[in-house]
Amino acid sequence: MNPTSLGQIDFGSPLILAPMAGICTPNFRLLMEDLGAGGTVSELISCHGINYENQKTMDMLKIDERENRVGIQLFGEDGESMAKAAKVALRSNPKFIDINMGCPVRKVVTKGGGSALMKNIEELAPFFSNVKAAIDVPLTIKIRTGWDADDVNADKIEKIALNEGVEWVAIHGRTRAQQYTGLANWDYIEEFAQNATLPIIGNGDLHQAHQARARMDATNCKALMIARGALRNPFIFLESFKDGAQSQNSLFTGDDYFEAIDRLYQYTCETYERERTILVQLRKLLVWFAAGFPGCAKFRGSMFASQDIEETMKIAQAYYTGLGNSPKKINYDEVFMNSGHG
Ligand SMILES: Cc1cc2nc3c(=O)[nH]c(=O)nc-3n(C[C@H](O)[C@H](O)[C@H](O)COP(=O)(O)O)c2cc1C
């Protein structure tokens, strides 16, 4: 795993955990850093929620002091509100501030945020410069390839971003119109990265370690981001750097999984006070991690039937440690989490 510099930011490796709403909270980000993610990004956080000092939103800004390479992602439609919120976000000590320009969700887009920012690109220069002027850490953006097939304009946005001092561009290889359908357009990402001046982080459909490895070995991108792949295989970052990454089978056993889960449990208890929140956070990850292991459907049922954290951890321990060396068999043709905020 080689450290990678993108502009002023030093990452532990060129494989970064992509932002995911409701998932990329400090507990999960800490675990992913431990398990080889070169860096992480928070879930998207509303600039207006910050400016109104909404407590739930303010809590989302939390960064654990053990997190080494984390950025905060903000969303919103106007540069002044974003700049004001970015200043507040700096109090958490993020390594960078990222602007969400990829969220396809109607509620966000109709207000002009997320991927709607890719539509009126003449407004982008002042938008970026407003935020940039407010912060003393690098400004970064995460985009899609364009709004729809008739308006693929990531290349134009990169030029504006470059002029305004943005540090890098992460790109999910789908248009907004595609949402999560079809495949990420890696031909476009590679051409985009080749012609760009800014460092480009490629993202989309790197669900398995061998795919990430193959892409890393032959890409014009400076780094890659993985989102959903880390949910069904929390070891995807580590595995991508091992020679066995060519194989589809996990190199990690049920015991390894439980060790990681125990660590996640500690981090989750340290991140949240409310028992209910800890339970909800843990359960969904423990179920996703089990994908493809024998008996995962039954395990899922017992997880959601469990009443408290202690029982949840007991069931998880029995299940994972009982797996031995059972291989994971995931059907990657089946749709998995085909909605999200970027
Ligand atoms: C549940 C979920 C939540 C997401 N939330 C965000 C988000 O908050 N910000 C963002 O920029 N992208 C978000 N995304 C998009 C991912 O960062 C990533 O671009 C997309 O999932 C494609 O990468 P993948 O194929 O590795 O999953 C989300 C995706 C999912 C599945």
mmCIF file of C-alpha atoms and ligand atoms in Angstrom:
data_model
loop_
_atom_site.group_PDB
_atom_site.id
_atom_site.type_symbol
_atom_site.label_atom_id
_atom_site.label_comp_id
_atom_site.label_asym_id
_atom_site.label_seq_id
_atom_site.Cartn_x
_atom_site.Cartn_y
_atom_site.Cartn_z
ATOM 1 C CA MET A 1 0.000 0.000 0.000
ATOM 2 C CA ASN A 2 1.717 3.152 -1.124
ATOM 3 C CA PRO A 3 0.849 6.541 0.318
ATOM 4 C CA THR A 4 -0.611 8.813 -2.343
ATOM 5 C CA SER A 5 -0.632 12.595 -2.480
ATOM 6 C CA LEU A 6 -3.495 14.384 -4.130
ATOM 7 C CA GLY A 7 -2.620 18.041 -4.153
ATOM 8 C CA GLN A 8 -1.906 18.967 -0.559
ATOM 9 C CA ILE A 9 -3.529 15.855 0.902
ATOM 10 C CA ASP A 10 -1.551 12.766 1.774
ATOM 11 C CA PHE A 11 -3.594 9.591 1.685
ATOM 12 C CA GLY A 12 -2.483 6.260 3.112
ATOM 13 C CA SER A 13 -3.221 4.567 -0.218
ATOM 14 C CA PRO A 14 -4.909 5.386 -3.523
ATOM 15 C CA LEU A 15 -8.113 3.569 -2.476
ATOM 16 C CA ILE A 16 -10.487 5.868 -0.653
ATOM 17 C CA LEU A 17 -13.819 5.182 1.021
ATOM 18 C CA ALA A 18 -16.516 7.079 -0.906
ATOM 19 C CA PRO A 19 -19.091 9.122 0.988
ATOM 20 C CA MET A 20 -22.319 7.309 1.885
ATOM 21 C CA ALA A 21 -25.249 8.925 3.668
ATOM 22 C CA GLY A 22 -26.068 7.278 6.984
ATOM 23 C CA ILE A 23 -23.044 4.999 6.698
ATOM 24 C CA CYS A 24 -19.844 7.063 6.587
ATOM 25 C CA THR A 25 -20.060 8.133 10.207
ATOM 26 C CA PRO A 26 -16.974 8.225 12.470
ATOM 27 C CA ASN A 27 -17.347 4.611 13.655
ATOM 28 C CA PHE A 28 -17.434 3.141 10.141
ATOM 29 C CA ARG A 29 -14.788 5.549 8.831
ATOM 30 C CA LEU A 30 -12.429 4.560 11.675
ATOM 31 C CA LEU A 31 -12.881 0.881 10.881
ATOM 32 C CA MET A 32 -12.282 1.461 7.186
ATOM 33 C CA GLU A 33 -9.098 3.424 7.902
ATOM 34 C CA ASP A 34 -7.936 0.529 10.077
ATOM 35 C CA LEU A 35 -8.776 -1.860 7.249
ATOM 36 C CA GLY A 36 -6.726 -0.054 4.624
ATOM 37 C CA ALA A 37 -8.827 2.780 3.233
ATOM 38 C CA GLY A 38 -6.391 5.515 2.207
ATOM 39 C CA GLY A 39 -8.837 8.159 3.371
ATOM 40 C CA THR A 40 -12.527 8.727 3.974
ATOM 41 C CA VAL A 41 -15.261 11.292 3.385
ATOM 42 C CA SER A 42 -18.237 12.035 5.619
ATOM 43 C CA GLU A 43 -21.783 11.534 4.486
ATOM 44 C CA LEU A 44 -23.333 14.540 2.752
ATOM 45 C CA ILE A 45 -24.284 17.260 5.236
ATOM 46 C CA SER A 46 -26.742 20.073 4.539
ATOM 47 C CA CYS A 47 -25.242 23.560 4.585
ATOM 48 C CA HIS A 48 -28.609 24.944 5.635
ATOM 49 C CA GLY A 49 -28.879 22.458 8.492
ATOM 50 C CA ILE A 50 -25.512 23.742 9.714
ATOM 51 C CA ASN A 51 -26.435 27.383 9.283
ATOM 52 C CA TYR A 52 -29.704 26.858 11.192
ATOM 53 C CA GLU A 53 -27.675 25.028 13.847
ATOM 54 C CA ASN A 54 -29.954 22.015 13.601
ATOM 55 C CA GLN A 55 -28.616 19.675 16.294
ATOM 56 C CA LYS A 56 -28.906 16.531 14.206
ATOM 57 C CA THR A 57 -26.935 18.168 11.408
ATOM 58 C CA MET A 58 -24.332 19.564 13.787
ATOM 59 C CA ASP A 59 -23.804 16.053 15.182
ATOM 60 C CA MET A 60 -22.996 14.845 11.674
ATOM 61 C CA LEU A 61 -19.941 17.122 11.627
ATOM 62 C CA LYS A 62 -18.273 15.080 14.348
ATOM 63 C CA ILE A 63 -14.817 13.742 13.546
ATOM 64 C CA ASP A 64 -13.032 11.334 15.896
ATOM 65 C CA GLU A 65 -9.560 12.526 16.821
ATOM 66 C CA ARG A 66 -8.161 9.155 15.705
ATOM 67 C CA GLU A 67 -9.333 9.744 12.132
ATOM 68 C CA ASN A 68 -6.299 10.704 10.106
ATOM 69 C CA ARG A 69 -7.522 11.512 6.630
ATOM 70 C CA VAL A 70 -11.148 12.503 6.585
ATOM 71 C CA GLY A 71 -12.955 15.203 4.668
ATOM 72 C CA ILE A 72 -16.393 16.684 5.277
ATOM 73 C CA GLN A 73 -18.846 16.714 2.388
ATOM 74 C CA LEU A 74 -21.401 19.520 2.215
ATOM 75 C CA PHE A 75 -24.376 20.018 -0.032
ATOM 76 C CA GLY A 76 -26.346 23.088 -0.915
ATOM 77 C CA GLU A 77 -27.217 25.315 -3.815
ATOM 78 C CA ASP A 78 -25.795 28.708 -3.032
ATOM 79 C CA GLY A 79 -22.189 29.657 -2.530
ATOM 80 C CA GLU A 80 -22.720 32.006 0.380
ATOM 81 C CA SER A 81 -24.606 29.494 2.501
ATOM 82 C CA MET A 82 -22.051 26.846 1.603
ATOM 83 C CA ALA A 83 -19.184 29.159 2.567
ATOM 84 C CA LYS A 84 -20.786 29.973 5.910
ATOM 85 C CA ALA A 85 -21.383 26.296 6.652
ATOM 86 C CA ALA A 86 -17.884 25.326 5.516
ATOM 87 C CA LYS A 87 -16.410 27.721 8.082
ATOM 88 C CA VAL A 88 -18.394 25.990 10.811
ATOM 89 C CA ALA A 89 -17.367 22.557 9.494
ATOM 90 C CA LEU A 90 -13.709 23.547 9.909
ATOM 91 C CA ARG A 91 -14.144 23.443 13.682
ATOM 92 C CA SER A 92 -14.173 19.632 13.388
ATOM 93 C CA ASN A 93 -10.729 19.715 11.772
ATOM 94 C CA PRO A 94 -11.442 17.978 8.455
ATOM 95 C CA LYS A 95 -8.502 17.555 6.103
ATOM 96 C CA PHE A 96 -10.612 18.901 3.223
ATOM 97 C CA ILE A 97 -14.072 20.205 2.418
ATOM 98 C CA ASP A 98 -15.851 18.388 -0.384
ATOM 99 C CA ILE A 99 -18.835 19.667 -2.353
ATOM 100 C CA ASN A 100 -21.522 17.140 -3.297
ATOM 101 C CA MET A 101 -22.321 17.678 -6.981
ATOM 102 C CA GLY A 102 -23.585 14.179 -7.664
ATOM 103 C CA CYS A 103 -26.621 13.591 -5.487
ATOM 104 C CA PRO A 104 -29.496 12.585 -7.778
ATOM 105 C CA VAL A 105 -32.213 12.603 -5.109
ATOM 106 C CA ARG A 106 -35.205 14.733 -6.111
ATOM 107 C CA LYS A 107 -35.501 16.558 -2.784
ATOM 108 C CA VAL A 108 -31.904 17.796 -3.124
ATOM 109 C CA VAL A 109 -31.922 18.420 -6.867
ATOM 110 C CA THR A 110 -35.164 20.426 -7.006
ATOM 111 C CA LYS A 111 -33.605 22.926 -4.614
ATOM 112 C CA GLY A 112 -30.596 23.243 -6.930
ATOM 113 C CA GLY A 113 -28.087 21.193 -4.919
ATOM 114 C CA GLY A 114 -26.271 17.908 -5.593
ATOM 115 C CA SER A 115 -26.136 16.973 -9.265
ATOM 116 C CA ALA A 116 -28.257 20.021 -10.220
ATOM 117 C CA LEU A 117 -25.031 22.016 -9.758
ATOM 118 C CA MET A 118 -23.785 20.327 -12.934
ATOM 119 C CA LYS A 119 -26.554 21.981 -14.957
ATOM 120 C CA ASN A 120 -25.836 25.688 -14.784
ATOM 121 C CA ILE A 121 -22.106 25.634 -14.949
ATOM 122 C CA GLU A 122 -21.747 29.367 -15.601
ATOM 123 C CA GLU A 123 -22.697 29.808 -11.942
ATOM 124 C CA LEU A 124 -20.007 27.470 -10.692
ATOM 125 C CA ALA A 125 -16.981 29.802 -10.639
ATOM 126 C CA PRO A 126 -18.426 32.191 -8.029
ATOM 127 C CA PHE A 127 -19.923 29.218 -6.171
ATOM 128 C CA PHE A 128 -16.500 27.581 -5.815
ATOM 129 C CA SER A 129 -14.667 30.822 -5.067
ATOM 130 C CA ASN A 130 -17.089 31.688 -2.274
ATOM 131 C CA VAL A 131 -16.431 28.402 -0.496
ATOM 132 C CA LYS A 132 -12.724 28.422 -1.253
ATOM 133 C CA ALA A 133 -12.302 31.903 0.252
ATOM 134 C CA ALA A 134 -13.961 30.763 3.484
ATOM 135 C CA ILE A 135 -11.689 27.823 4.262
ATOM 136 C CA ASP A 136 -8.029 27.133 4.955
ATOM 137 C CA VAL A 137 -8.083 23.469 3.932
ATOM 138 C CA PRO A 138 -8.315 22.158 0.361
ATOM 139 C CA LEU A 139 -11.637 22.339 -1.462
ATOM 140 C CA THR A 140 -12.627 19.244 -3.456
ATOM 141 C CA ILE A 141 -15.662 18.192 -5.492
ATOM 142 C CA LYS A 142 -17.498 14.960 -6.244
ATOM 143 C CA ILE A 143 -19.428 14.956 -9.492
ATOM 144 C CA ARG A 144 -21.127 12.612 -11.941
ATOM 145 C CA THR A 145 -20.299 12.430 -15.640
ATOM 146 C CA GLY A 146 -23.077 14.938 -16.355
ATOM 147 C CA TRP A 147 -26.777 15.591 -15.948
ATOM 148 C CA ASP A 148 -27.856 13.225 -18.719
ATOM 149 C CA ALA A 149 -26.485 11.589 -21.855
ATOM 150 C CA ASP A 150 -26.965 14.832 -23.828
ATOM 151 C CA ASP A 151 -25.107 16.875 -21.290
ATOM 152 C CA VAL A 152 -21.953 15.020 -20.292
ATOM 153 C CA ASN A 153 -19.875 17.938 -19.064
ATOM 154 C CA ALA A 154 -17.461 16.741 -16.384
ATOM 155 C CA ASP A 155 -14.576 18.021 -18.533
ATOM 156 C CA LYS A 156 -15.952 21.570 -18.517
ATOM 157 C CA ILE A 157 -16.508 21.447 -14.781
ATOM 158 C CA GLU A 158 -12.940 20.296 -14.195
ATOM 159 C CA LYS A 159 -11.643 23.374 -16.015
ATOM 160 C CA ILE A 160 -13.753 25.722 -13.913
ATOM 161 C CA ALA A 161 -12.682 23.862 -10.775
ATOM 162 C CA LEU A 162 -9.028 24.160 -11.780
ATOM 163 C CA ASN A 163 -9.358 27.930 -12.269
ATOM 164 C CA GLU A 164 -10.965 28.322 -8.875
ATOM 165 C CA GLY A 165 -8.313 26.392 -6.985
ATOM 166 C CA VAL A 166 -10.206 23.164 -6.343
ATOM 167 C CA GLU A 167 -7.783 20.413 -5.286
ATOM 168 C CA TRP A 168 -9.223 17.349 -7.017
ATOM 169 C CA VAL A 169 -12.316 15.978 -8.704
ATOM 170 C CA ALA A 170 -13.908 12.674 -7.731
ATOM 171 C CA ILE A 171 -16.205 11.340 -10.437
ATOM 172 C CA HIS A 172 -18.940 8.698 -10.247
ATOM 173 C CA GLY A 173 -19.142 7.345 -13.788
ATOM 174 C CA ARG A 174 -22.874 7.751 -14.298
ATOM 175 C CA THR A 175 -25.090 10.668 -15.286
ATOM 176 C CA ARG A 176 -27.742 11.977 -12.931
ATOM 177 C CA ALA A 177 -30.396 10.574 -15.264
ATOM 178 C CA GLN A 178 -28.940 7.096 -14.844
ATOM 179 C CA GLN A 179 -29.160 7.287 -11.053
ATOM 180 C CA TYR A 180 -27.690 3.842 -10.251
ATOM 181 C CA THR A 181 -28.782 1.950 -13.357
ATOM 182 C CA GLY A 182 -26.489 0.549 -16.021
ATOM 183 C CA LEU A 183 -22.764 0.428 -15.498
ATOM 184 C CA ALA A 184 -20.329 3.161 -14.513
ATOM 185 C CA ASN A 185 -18.732 4.484 -17.691
ATOM 186 C CA TRP A 186 -15.057 3.766 -17.096
ATOM 187 C CA ASP A 187 -14.117 4.584 -20.702
ATOM 188 C CA TYR A 188 -15.324 8.088 -20.039
ATOM 189 C CA ILE A 189 -13.627 8.285 -16.623
ATOM 190 C CA GLU A 190 -10.279 7.185 -18.088
ATOM 191 C CA GLU A 191 -10.448 9.685 -20.939
ATOM 192 C CA PHE A 192 -11.537 12.408 -18.543
ATOM 193 C CA ALA A 193 -8.634 11.620 -16.186
ATOM 194 C CA GLN A 194 -6.175 11.586 -19.064
ATOM 195 C CA ASN A 195 -7.191 15.038 -20.279
ATOM 196 C CA ALA A 196 -7.671 16.646 -16.875
ATOM 197 C CA THR A 197 -5.108 18.836 -15.150
ATOM 198 C CA LEU A 198 -6.465 18.242 -11.654
ATOM 199 C CA PRO A 199 -6.017 14.836 -9.997
ATOM 200 C CA ILE A 200 -9.046 12.680 -10.742
ATOM 201 C CA ILE A 201 -10.527 10.068 -8.406
ATOM 202 C CA GLY A 202 -12.488 7.462 -10.360
ATOM 203 C CA ASN A 203 -15.552 5.830 -8.834
ATOM 204 C CA GLY A 204 -18.245 3.348 -9.723
ATOM 205 C CA ASP A 205 -18.898 -0.393 -9.588
ATOM 206 C CA LEU A 206 -15.595 -1.457 -8.055
ATOM 207 C CA HIS A 207 -17.467 -4.056 -6.034
ATOM 208 C CA GLN A 208 -14.686 -6.624 -5.722
ATOM 209 C CA ALA A 209 -11.039 -6.448 -4.695
ATOM 210 C CA HIS A 210 -9.821 -7.877 -7.981
ATOM 211 C CA GLN A 211 -11.716 -5.185 -9.891
ATOM 212 C CA ALA A 212 -10.182 -2.426 -7.785
ATOM 213 C CA ARG A 213 -6.758 -3.999 -8.206
ATOM 214 C CA ALA A 214 -7.074 -4.306 -11.977
ATOM 215 C CA ARG A 215 -8.247 -0.711 -12.243
ATOM 216 C CA MET A 216 -5.428 0.531 -9.987
ATOM 217 C CA ASP A 217 -2.883 -1.281 -12.134
ATOM 218 C CA ALA A 218 -4.014 0.472 -15.307
ATOM 219 C CA THR A 219 -5.709 3.782 -14.742
ATOM 220 C CA ASN A 220 -5.216 7.424 -15.527
ATOM 221 C CA CYS A 221 -6.880 8.281 -12.236
ATOM 222 C CA LYS A 222 -4.754 9.423 -9.341
ATOM 223 C CA ALA A 223 -6.926 7.453 -6.908
ATOM 224 C CA LEU A 224 -10.124 5.400 -6.775
ATOM 225 C CA MET A 225 -13.149 5.534 -4.504
ATOM 226 C CA ILE A 226 -15.139 2.531 -3.301
ATOM 227 C CA ALA A 227 -18.596 2.820 -1.745
ATOM 228 C CA ARG A 228 -20.891 -0.223 -1.844
ATOM 229 C CA GLY A 229 -18.025 -2.694 -2.196
ATOM 230 C CA ALA A 230 -16.932 -1.948 1.366
ATOM 231 C CA LEU A 231 -20.348 -2.883 2.750
ATOM 232 C CA ARG A 232 -20.327 -6.457 1.516
ATOM 233 C CA ASN A 233 -16.586 -6.820 1.987
ATOM 234 C CA PRO A 234 -15.105 -4.597 4.704
ATOM 235 C CA PHE A 235 -11.673 -6.016 3.785
ATOM 236 C CA ILE A 236 -11.881 -4.835 0.186
ATOM 237 C CA PHE A 237 -9.185 -2.195 0.678
ATOM 238 C CA LEU A 238 -6.702 -4.630 2.219
ATOM 239 C CA GLU A 239 -7.543 -7.354 -0.282
ATOM 240 C CA SER A 240 -7.042 -5.054 -3.241
ATOM 241 C CA PHE A 241 -3.382 -4.733 -2.294
ATOM 242 C CA LYS A 242 -2.807 -8.453 -1.844
ATOM 243 C CA ASP A 243 -1.816 -10.688 -4.702
ATOM 244 C CA GLY A 244 -4.873 -12.809 -4.006
ATOM 245 C CA ALA A 245 -6.964 -9.867 -5.181
ATOM 246 C CA GLN A 246 -7.263 -11.703 -8.455
ATOM 247 C CA SER A 247 -9.518 -14.233 -6.744
ATOM 248 C CA GLN A 248 -13.172 -13.531 -6.014
ATOM 249 C CA ASN A 249 -13.034 -15.303 -2.674
ATOM 250 C CA SER A 250 -12.375 -13.375 0.478
ATOM 251 C CA LEU A 251 -8.978 -13.975 1.994
ATOM 252 C CA PHE A 252 -10.440 -13.257 5.401
ATOM 253 C CA THR A 253 -12.167 -15.802 7.627
ATOM 254 C CA GLY A 254 -15.216 -15.557 9.862
ATOM 255 C CA ASP A 255 -12.877 -14.976 12.817
ATOM 256 C CA ASP A 256 -11.297 -12.046 10.997
ATOM 257 C CA TYR A 257 -14.754 -10.658 10.346
ATOM 258 C CA PHE A 258 -15.705 -10.931 13.977
ATOM 259 C CA GLU A 259 -12.497 -9.227 15.052
ATOM 260 C CA ALA A 260 -13.368 -6.320 12.754
ATOM 261 C CA ILE A 261 -16.948 -6.309 14.057
ATOM 262 C CA ASP A 262 -15.750 -6.182 17.645
ATOM 263 C CA ARG A 263 -13.654 -3.192 16.756
ATOM 264 C CA LEU A 264 -16.618 -1.578 14.997
ATOM 265 C CA TYR A 265 -18.659 -2.206 18.129
ATOM 266 C CA GLN A 266 -16.083 -0.326 20.233
ATOM 267 C CA TYR A 267 -15.984 2.568 17.765
ATOM 268 C CA THR A 268 -19.770 2.724 17.570
ATOM 269 C CA CYS A 269 -20.137 2.830 21.361
ATOM 270 C CA GLU A 270 -17.532 5.600 21.444
ATOM 271 C CA THR A 271 -19.306 7.571 18.694
ATOM 272 C CA TYR A 272 -22.908 7.402 19.943
ATOM 273 C CA GLU A 273 -24.490 7.648 23.361
ATOM 274 C CA ARG A 274 -28.010 6.395 22.622
ATOM 275 C CA GLU A 275 -28.320 2.632 22.805
ATOM 276 C CA ARG A 276 -30.920 2.636 20.026
ATOM 277 C CA THR A 277 -28.574 4.503 17.651
ATOM 278 C CA ILE A 278 -25.725 2.105 18.419
ATOM 279 C CA LEU A 279 -27.985 -0.854 17.741
ATOM 280 C CA VAL A 280 -29.313 0.517 14.441
ATOM 281 C CA GLN A 281 -25.817 1.464 13.264
ATOM 282 C CA LEU A 282 -24.308 -1.904 14.140
ATOM 283 C CA ARG A 283 -27.086 -4.141 12.883
ATOM 284 C CA LYS A 284 -27.199 -2.899 9.323
ATOM 285 C CA LEU A 285 -23.419 -3.179 8.894
ATOM 286 C CA LEU A 286 -23.259 -6.624 10.476
ATOM 287 C CA VAL A 287 -25.923 -7.813 8.055
ATOM 288 C CA TRP A 288 -24.249 -6.310 4.984
ATOM 289 C CA PHE A 289 -20.873 -7.776 5.987
ATOM 290 C CA ALA A 290 -22.481 -11.247 6.023
ATOM 291 C CA ALA A 291 -23.522 -11.043 2.346
ATOM 292 C CA GLY A 292 -22.617 -14.241 0.521
ATOM 293 C CA PHE A 293 -21.666 -16.262 3.592
ATOM 294 C CA PRO A 294 -23.618 -19.487 4.255
ATOM 295 C CA GLY A 295 -26.787 -18.865 6.255
ATOM 296 C CA CYS A 296 -26.684 -15.103 5.784
ATOM 297 C CA ALA A 297 -30.454 -14.827 5.245
ATOM 298 C CA LYS A 298 -31.184 -16.568 8.539
ATOM 299 C CA PHE A 299 -28.535 -14.462 10.276
ATOM 300 C CA ARG A 300 -30.176 -11.330 8.912
ATOM 301 C CA GLY A 301 -33.530 -12.415 10.387
ATOM 302 C CA SER A 302 -32.063 -13.035 13.821
ATOM 303 C CA MET A 303 -30.207 -9.716 13.744
ATOM 304 C CA PHE A 304 -33.378 -7.758 13.154
ATOM 305 C CA ALA A 305 -35.228 -9.746 15.789
ATOM 306 C CA SER A 306 -32.599 -9.052 18.446
ATOM 307 C CA GLN A 307 -33.632 -6.613 21.128
ATOM 308 C CA ASP A 308 -30.427 -5.132 22.462
ATOM 309 C CA ILE A 309 -26.758 -4.625 21.713
ATOM 310 C CA GLU A 310 -25.556 -7.462 23.906
ATOM 311 C CA GLU A 311 -27.824 -9.974 22.204
ATOM 312 C CA THR A 312 -26.886 -8.608 18.774
ATOM 313 C CA MET A 313 -23.192 -9.044 19.465
ATOM 314 C CA LYS A 314 -23.709 -12.532 20.859
ATOM 315 C CA ILE A 315 -25.610 -13.646 17.763
ATOM 316 C CA ALA A 316 -22.991 -12.040 15.523
ATOM 317 C CA GLN A 317 -20.137 -13.720 17.388
ATOM 318 C CA ALA A 318 -21.749 -17.161 17.142
ATOM 319 C CA TYR A 319 -22.483 -16.687 13.444
ATOM 320 C CA TYR A 320 -19.173 -15.265 12.263
ATOM 321 C CA THR A 321 -16.865 -17.415 14.388
ATOM 322 C CA GLY A 322 -18.845 -20.466 13.291
ATOM 323 C CA LEU A 323 -18.122 -19.741 9.629
ATOM 324 C CA GLY A 324 -14.582 -21.081 9.710
ATOM 325 C CA ASN A 325 -13.094 -20.736 6.247
ATOM 326 C CA SER A 326 -16.418 -20.763 4.397
ATOM 327 C CA PRO A 327 -16.034 -18.752 1.209
ATOM 328 C CA LYS A 328 -18.250 -15.809 0.359
ATOM 329 C CA LYS A 329 -20.396 -16.391 -2.685
ATOM 330 C CA ILE A 330 -22.011 -13.154 -3.720
ATOM 331 C CA ASN A 331 -24.122 -12.927 -6.833
ATOM 332 C CA TYR A 332 -22.746 -9.692 -8.241
ATOM 333 C CA ASP A 333 -25.382 -9.640 -10.979
ATOM 334 C CA GLU A 334 -28.046 -8.952 -8.398
ATOM 335 C CA VAL A 335 -28.780 -5.305 -7.734
ATOM 336 C CA PHE A 336 -27.345 -4.108 -4.431
ATOM 337 C CA MET A 337 -28.233 -0.701 -2.958
ATOM 338 C CA ASN A 338 -29.163 1.069 -6.129
ATOM 339 C CA SER A 339 -29.952 4.401 -4.589
ATOM 340 C CA GLY A 340 -27.794 6.888 -2.789
ATOM 341 C CA HIS A 341 -26.782 10.508 -2.568
ATOM 342 C CA GLY A 342 -24.021 10.753 -5.142
HETATM 343 C C1 LIG B 1 -26.320 4.264 0.432
HETATM 344 C C2 LIG B 1 -25.514 5.240 -0.374
HETATM 345 C C3 LIG B 1 -25.338 6.528 0.086
HETATM 346 C C4 LIG B 1 -24.575 7.440 -0.652
HETATM 347 N N1 LIG B 1 -24.374 8.696 -0.133
HETATM 348 C C5 LIG B 1 -23.552 9.560 -0.788
HETATM 349 C C6 LIG B 1 -23.232 10.826 -0.221
HETATM 350 O O1 LIG B 1 -23.641 11.177 0.893
HETATM 351 N N2 LIG B 1 -22.434 11.646 -0.953
HETATM 352 C C7 LIG B 1 -21.945 11.296 -2.185
HETATM 353 O O2 LIG B 1 -21.222 12.078 -2.808
HETATM 354 N N3 LIG B 1 -22.207 10.097 -2.710
HETATM 355 C C8 LIG B 1 -22.991 9.227 -2.047
HETATM 356 N N4 LIG B 1 -23.234 7.993 -2.585
HETATM 357 C C9 LIG B 1 -22.601 7.611 -3.853
HETATM 358 C C10 LIG B 1 -21.292 6.861 -3.621
HETATM 359 O O3 LIG B 1 -20.341 7.685 -2.993
HETATM 360 C C11 LIG B 1 -20.718 6.363 -4.963
HETATM 361 O O4 LIG B 1 -20.491 7.458 -5.800
HETATM 362 C C12 LIG B 1 -21.657 5.387 -5.684
HETATM 363 O O5 LIG B 1 -22.246 4.478 -4.781
HETATM 364 C C13 LIG B 1 -20.898 4.594 -6.757
HETATM 365 O O6 LIG B 1 -19.813 3.914 -6.190
HETATM 366 P P1 LIG B 1 -19.854 2.326 -5.853
HETATM 367 O O7 LIG B 1 -20.235 1.634 -7.122
HETATM 368 O O8 LIG B 1 -18.476 2.013 -5.369
HETATM 369 O O9 LIG B 1 -20.913 2.134 -4.819
HETATM 370 C C14 LIG B 1 -24.003 7.069 -1.886
HETATM 371 C C15 LIG B 1 -24.203 5.766 -2.343
HETATM 372 C C16 LIG B 1 -24.935 4.850 -1.616
HETATM 373 C C17 LIG B 1 -25.117 3.458 -2.142
#
